[in-house]
mmCIF file of C-alpha atoms in Angstrom:
data_model
loop_
_atom_site.group_PDB
_atom_site.id
_atom_site.type_symbol
_atom_site.label_atom_id
_atom_site.label_comp_id
_atom_site.label_asym_id
_atom_site.label_seq_id
_atom_site.Cartn_x
_atom_site.Cartn_y
_atom_site.Cartn_z
ATOM 1 C CA ILE M 960 -1.860 4.983 -12.942
ATOM 2 C CA THR M 961 -4.646 3.420 -15.040
ATOM 3 C CA GLN M 962 -6.844 0.341 -14.754
ATOM 4 C CA GLY M 963 -7.849 -1.905 -17.637
ATOM 5 C CA SER M 964 -9.976 -4.984 -18.098
ATOM 6 C CA SER M 965 -7.051 -7.398 -18.134
ATOM 7 C CA SER M 966 -4.033 -5.294 -17.138
ATOM 8 C CA ASP M 967 -3.129 -2.112 -15.279
ATOM 9 C CA THR M 968 -0.506 0.620 -15.807
ATOM 10 C CA TYR M 969 1.649 1.517 -12.746
ATOM 11 C CA LYS M 970 4.224 4.206 -11.908
ATOM 12 C CA ILE M 971 6.999 2.512 -9.894
ATOM 13 C CA THR M 972 9.157 4.789 -7.659
ATOM 14 C CA LEU M 973 12.422 3.811 -6.096
ATOM 15 C CA LYS M 974 14.137 5.861 -3.350
ATOM 16 C CA PHE M 975 17.921 5.203 -3.142
ATOM 17 C CA TYR M 976 20.192 6.539 -0.389
ATOM 18 C CA ARG M 977 23.884 7.257 -0.940
ATOM 19 C CA ASP M 978 26.835 8.085 1.322
ATOM 20 C CA CYS M 979 28.196 11.203 -0.342
ATOM 21 C CA GLU M 980 31.766 10.080 0.219
ATOM 22 C CA GLY M 981 31.104 6.809 -1.576
ATOM 23 C CA VAL M 982 30.650 5.695 -5.155
ATOM 24 C CA ALA M 983 28.493 8.001 -7.328
ATOM 25 C CA ALA M 984 24.785 7.098 -7.586
ATOM 26 C CA PRO M 985 23.793 5.206 -10.812
ATOM 27 C CA ALA M 986 21.874 6.984 -13.580
ATOM 28 C CA SER M 987 19.298 4.159 -13.590
ATOM 29 C CA HIS M 988 18.320 0.919 -11.873
ATOM 30 C CA PRO M 989 17.026 -2.317 -13.438
ATOM 31 C CA LEU M 990 13.510 -3.299 -12.274
ATOM 32 C CA ASN M 991 12.475 -6.968 -12.507
ATOM 33 C CA TYR M 992 8.960 -8.242 -11.965
ATOM 34 C CA SER M 993 7.546 -11.790 -12.057
ATOM 35 C CA SER M 994 4.442 -13.810 -11.172
ATOM 36 C CA SER M 995 2.703 -16.999 -12.082
ATOM 37 C CA CYS M 996 1.276 -14.991 -15.038
ATOM 38 C CA GLY M 997 4.674 -14.044 -16.489
ATOM 39 C CA SER M 998 7.683 -11.851 -16.003
ATOM 40 C CA GLY M 999 9.375 -8.762 -17.386
ATOM 41 C CA SER M 1000 11.865 -6.001 -16.765
ATOM 42 C CA ALA M 1001 12.108 -2.253 -17.101
ATOM 43 C CA THR M 1002 14.501 0.557 -16.329
ATOM 44 C CA LEU M 1003 13.965 3.042 -13.427
ATOM 45 C CA TYR M 1004 15.453 6.367 -14.492
ATOM 46 C CA PHE M 1005 16.834 9.182 -12.295
ATOM 47 C CA ILE M 1006 14.230 11.939 -11.481
ATOM 48 C CA SER M 1007 15.690 14.010 -8.650
ATOM 49 C CA MET M 1008 18.247 14.188 -5.756
ATOM 50 C CA THR M 1009 17.809 15.617 -2.257
ATOM 51 C CA ASP M 1010 20.475 16.231 0.454
ATOM 52 C CA ILE M 1011 18.684 14.837 3.517
ATOM 53 C CA ASN M 1012 21.010 16.589 5.960
ATOM 54 C CA PRO M 1013 21.395 20.077 4.486
ATOM 55 C CA THR M 1014 22.065 21.798 7.842
ATOM 56 C CA CYS M 1015 25.277 19.737 8.342
ATOM 57 C CA LEU M 1016 28.509 20.647 6.542
ATOM 58 C CA SER M 1017 29.081 17.188 5.041
ATOM 59 C CA TYR M 1018 30.727 15.637 1.969
ATOM 60 C CA CYS M 1019 27.413 16.417 0.185
ATOM 61 C CA ASN M 1020 27.927 20.161 0.416
ATOM 62 C CA GLY M 1021 31.730 20.756 0.653
ATOM 63 C CA GLY M 1022 32.386 19.611 4.246
ATOM 64 C CA SER M 1023 34.232 16.623 5.704
ATOM 65 C CA ALA M 1024 31.523 14.807 7.646
ATOM 66 C CA LEU M 1025 29.307 11.895 6.658
ATOM 67 C CA GLY M 1026 26.375 13.005 4.531
ATOM 68 C CA ILE M 1027 23.447 11.175 2.897
ATOM 69 C CA GLU M 1028 21.610 11.959 -0.340
ATOM 70 C CA GLN M 1029 18.253 10.599 -1.527
ATOM 71 C CA TYR M 1030 17.902 9.763 -5.217
ATOM 72 C CA THR M 1031 14.456 9.170 -6.763
ATOM 73 C CA TYR M 1032 13.999 6.893 -9.786
ATOM 74 C CA GLU M 1033 10.753 6.085 -11.750
ATOM 75 C CA ALA M 1034 9.485 3.800 -14.421
ATOM 76 C CA THR M 1035 6.018 3.016 -15.865
ATOM 77 C CA ILE M 1036 5.034 -0.584 -16.458
ATOM 78 C CA VAL M 1037 1.973 -2.568 -17.519
ATOM 79 C CA LEU M 1038 1.020 -5.652 -15.459
ATOM 80 C CA SER M 1039 -1.652 -8.214 -16.246
ATOM 81 C CA HIS M 1040 -4.003 -9.116 -13.397
ATOM 82 C CA CYS M 1041 -2.290 -11.657 -11.178
ATOM 83 C CA SER M 1042 -2.301 -12.371 -7.426
ATOM 84 C CA ASP M 1043 1.407 -12.890 -6.864
ATOM 85 C CA TRP M 1044 3.545 -10.169 -8.532
ATOM 86 C CA VAL M 1045 6.993 -9.616 -7.065
ATOM 87 C CA LEU M 1046 8.870 -6.477 -8.089
ATOM 88 C CA SER M 1047 12.555 -6.231 -7.233
ATOM 89 C CA VAL M 1048 15.548 -3.928 -7.627
ATOM 90 C CA CYS M 1049 19.128 -4.810 -6.737
ATOM 91 C CA GLU M 1050 22.183 -2.587 -6.574
ATOM 92 C CA SER M 1051 25.579 -4.164 -6.750
ATOM 93 C CA ALA M 1052 27.458 -4.123 -3.384
ATOM 94 C CA ARG M 1053 26.666 -2.359 -0.132
ATOM 95 C CA ASN M 1054 28.863 0.236 1.579
ATOM 96 C CA ASN M 1055 31.958 -1.553 2.852
ATOM 97 C CA ALA M 1056 31.904 0.654 5.993
ATOM 98 C CA ILE M 1057 28.832 -1.221 7.344
ATOM 99 C CA ASN M 1058 29.809 -3.122 10.512
ATOM 100 C CA THR M 1059 26.598 -5.047 11.331
ATOM 101 C CA ILE M 1060 26.656 -7.682 8.596
ATOM 102 C CA THR M 1061 29.362 -9.956 7.204
ATOM 103 C CA LEU M 1062 31.243 -8.903 4.064
ATOM 104 C CA PRO M 1063 29.065 -5.895 3.286
ATOM 105 C CA GLY M 1064 31.093 -4.910 0.241
ATOM 106 C CA GLN M 1065 30.172 -8.287 -1.312
ATOM 107 C CA GLN M 1066 26.461 -8.078 -0.526
ATOM 108 C CA ASP M 1067 24.030 -6.647 -3.095
ATOM 109 C CA LEU M 1068 21.401 -4.278 -1.780
ATOM 110 C CA CYS M 1069 17.912 -5.504 -2.835
ATOM 111 C CA VAL M 1070 14.404 -4.307 -2.223
ATOM 112 C CA GLN M 1071 11.089 -5.991 -3.094
ATOM 113 C CA ALA M 1072 7.424 -5.168 -3.351
ATOM 114 C CA THR M 1073 4.549 -7.633 -3.748
ATOM 115 C CA LEU M 1074 1.277 -6.961 -5.496
ATOM 116 C CA ASN M 1075 -2.060 -8.644 -5.951
ATOM 117 C CA ASN M 1076 -3.860 -6.702 -8.646
ATOM 118 C CA THR M 1077 -6.764 -9.071 -9.113
ATOM 119 C CA VAL M 1078 -8.826 -7.245 -6.464
ATOM 120 C CA ALA M 1079 -8.518 -3.552 -7.212
ATOM 121 C CA CYS M 1080 -6.201 -0.860 -8.618
ATOM 122 C CA ASN M 1081 -4.514 0.607 -5.521
ATOM 123 C CA ASN M 1082 -1.750 2.859 -4.275
ATOM 124 C CA SER M 1083 1.213 1.779 -2.109
ATOM 125 C CA PRO M 1084 1.903 3.515 1.210
ATOM 126 C CA THR M 1085 4.498 6.312 1.071
ATOM 127 C CA PHE M 1086 6.997 7.450 3.682
ATOM 128 C CA SER M 1087 6.679 11.067 4.896
ATOM 129 C CA GLU M 1088 9.992 11.044 6.848
ATOM 130 C CA TYR M 1089 13.591 10.665 5.589
ATOM 131 C CA PRO M 1090 15.650 7.863 7.134
ATOM 132 C CA THR M 1091 17.543 9.070 10.168
ATOM 133 C CA PRO M 1092 21.247 9.530 9.081
ATOM 134 C CA PHE M 1093 22.603 9.953 12.612
ATOM 135 C CA ILE M 1094 21.716 8.652 16.150
ATOM 136 C CA CYS M 1095 24.003 9.504 19.009
ATOM 137 C CA ALA M 1096 25.765 6.589 20.704
ATOM 138 C CA GLY M 1097 24.198 5.551 23.995
ATOM 139 C CA ASN M 1098 21.084 7.712 23.475
ATOM 140 C CA PHE M 1099 17.615 6.186 23.484
ATOM 141 C CA TYR M 1100 15.909 7.162 20.163
ATOM 142 C CA CYS M 1101 12.572 6.230 18.486
ATOM 143 C CA TYR M 1102 12.224 6.412 14.755
ATOM 144 C CA ASN M 1103 9.134 6.157 12.547
ATOM 145 C CA ASN M 1104 8.980 6.312 8.715
ATOM 146 C CA GLY M 1105 5.652 8.179 8.907
ATOM 147 C CA ALA M 1106 3.913 5.926 6.423
ATOM 148 C CA ILE M 1107 0.835 7.465 4.719
ATOM 149 C CA GLU M 1108 -1.878 5.326 3.093
ATOM 150 C CA ILE M 1109 -3.936 7.575 0.770
ATOM 151 C CA ASP M 1110 -6.530 4.842 0.146
ATOM 152 C CA GLY M 1111 -7.299 4.407 3.801
ATOM 153 C CA ASP M 1112 -6.037 0.822 4.001
ATOM 154 C CA SER M 1113 -4.775 -0.510 7.347
ATOM 155 C CA LEU M 1114 -1.030 -0.878 7.805
ATOM 156 C CA VAL M 1115 0.905 -3.561 9.668
ATOM 157 C CA TYR M 1116 4.726 -3.303 10.072
ATOM 158 C CA SER M 1117 7.460 -5.964 10.405
ATOM 159 C CA LEU M 1118 11.279 -6.118 10.505
ATOM 160 C CA ILE M 1119 12.986 -8.469 8.041
ATOM 161 C CA THR M 1120 16.604 -9.387 7.400
ATOM 162 C CA PRO M 1121 17.907 -7.238 4.481
ATOM 163 C CA LEU M 1122 17.825 -8.923 1.077
ATOM 164 C CA ASN M 1123 20.921 -9.516 -1.073
ATOM 165 C CA THR M 1124 19.252 -11.195 -4.070
ATOM 166 C CA GLY M 1125 16.129 -10.494 -6.042
ATOM 167 C CA ALA M 1126 15.088 -14.107 -5.237
ATOM 168 C CA GLY M 1127 14.823 -13.388 -1.535
ATOM 169 C CA GLY M 1128 18.287 -14.258 -0.297
ATOM 170 C CA THR M 1129 19.427 -12.418 2.876
ATOM 171 C CA VAL M 1130 22.597 -10.965 4.465
ATOM 172 C CA SER M 1131 24.157 -12.507 7.595
ATOM 173 C CA TYR M 1132 24.239 -10.397 10.781
ATOM 174 C CA ILE M 1133 27.203 -10.186 13.031
ATOM 175 C CA THR M 1134 26.263 -10.991 16.659
ATOM 176 C CA PRO M 1135 24.726 -9.218 18.609
ATOM 177 C CA TYR M 1136 23.011 -7.562 15.639
ATOM 178 C CA SER M 1137 19.965 -9.276 14.223
ATOM 179 C CA GLN M 1138 16.674 -8.810 12.433
ATOM 180 C CA THR M 1139 15.037 -7.653 15.674
ATOM 181 C CA ASN M 1140 18.144 -5.809 16.961
ATOM 182 C CA PRO M 1141 19.450 -4.104 13.809
ATOM 183 C CA VAL M 1142 21.654 -1.395 15.455
ATOM 184 C CA GLY M 1143 22.715 -3.233 18.647
ATOM 185 C CA GLY M 1144 22.222 -2.118 22.263
ATOM 186 C CA GLY M 1145 18.690 -3.535 22.355
ATOM 187 C CA SER M 1146 15.607 -2.376 20.486
ATOM 188 C CA SER M 1147 11.816 -2.536 20.533
ATOM 189 C CA PHE M 1148 9.457 -2.472 17.593
ATOM 190 C CA ASP M 1149 5.729 -1.746 17.409
ATOM 191 C CA SER M 1150 4.033 -3.654 14.546
ATOM 192 C CA GLN M 1151 0.983 -1.381 14.757
ATOM 193 C CA THR M 1152 2.663 1.997 14.599
ATOM 194 C CA GLY M 1153 6.012 1.160 12.922
ATOM 195 C CA ASN M 1154 7.916 2.781 15.794
ATOM 196 C CA LEU M 1155 11.462 1.419 16.186
ATOM 197 C CA CYS M 1156 13.165 2.442 19.448
ATOM 198 C CA VAL M 1157 16.889 1.809 19.954
ATOM 199 C CA THR M 1158 19.915 2.608 22.145
ATOM 200 C CA PRO M 1159 22.831 2.266 19.766
ATOM 201 C CA PRO M 1160 26.254 1.425 21.252
ATOM 202 C CA SER M 1161 28.095 3.426 18.564
#
């Protein structure tokens, strides 16, 4: 948000997605940040909620089908200038219905962002597309987050194994699922455009 001589103020935004049939979304999330310059924590508070499949009659809007909601949380923090900031948020336990990783109900869901703020005050890319809640079994489908970089910086994409700790621990995939084949049935990924193309078996 603002730049100072030895520290900068940032607005941190978290997007959290929830199965409407599952446990209620939390009112807040803990944010932890650390670097060789120090560490700290803050609380990300609920800002808004969006039903990302409003045309379907789902659990989100009185129906009986799977539905997904997007929750937005925000916090403002001050970070001193350092080259190796790591910001992380973890939510206790993933949805037990997940069938691509081992013991999903015992795996925390964690996300991280890294920051070098010794060079310039900058903005993160944002996604212009919602995650795709449904892909038909056996159908070839390509998905793109539609990342937008308002500062004009170049973007490079990669697939990683999902995190289950703020320290960088990862979940274990069930074969044939993997970091490069996250939904089974084979997939291709373009590191220049972010296009992920899949033919899911279910």
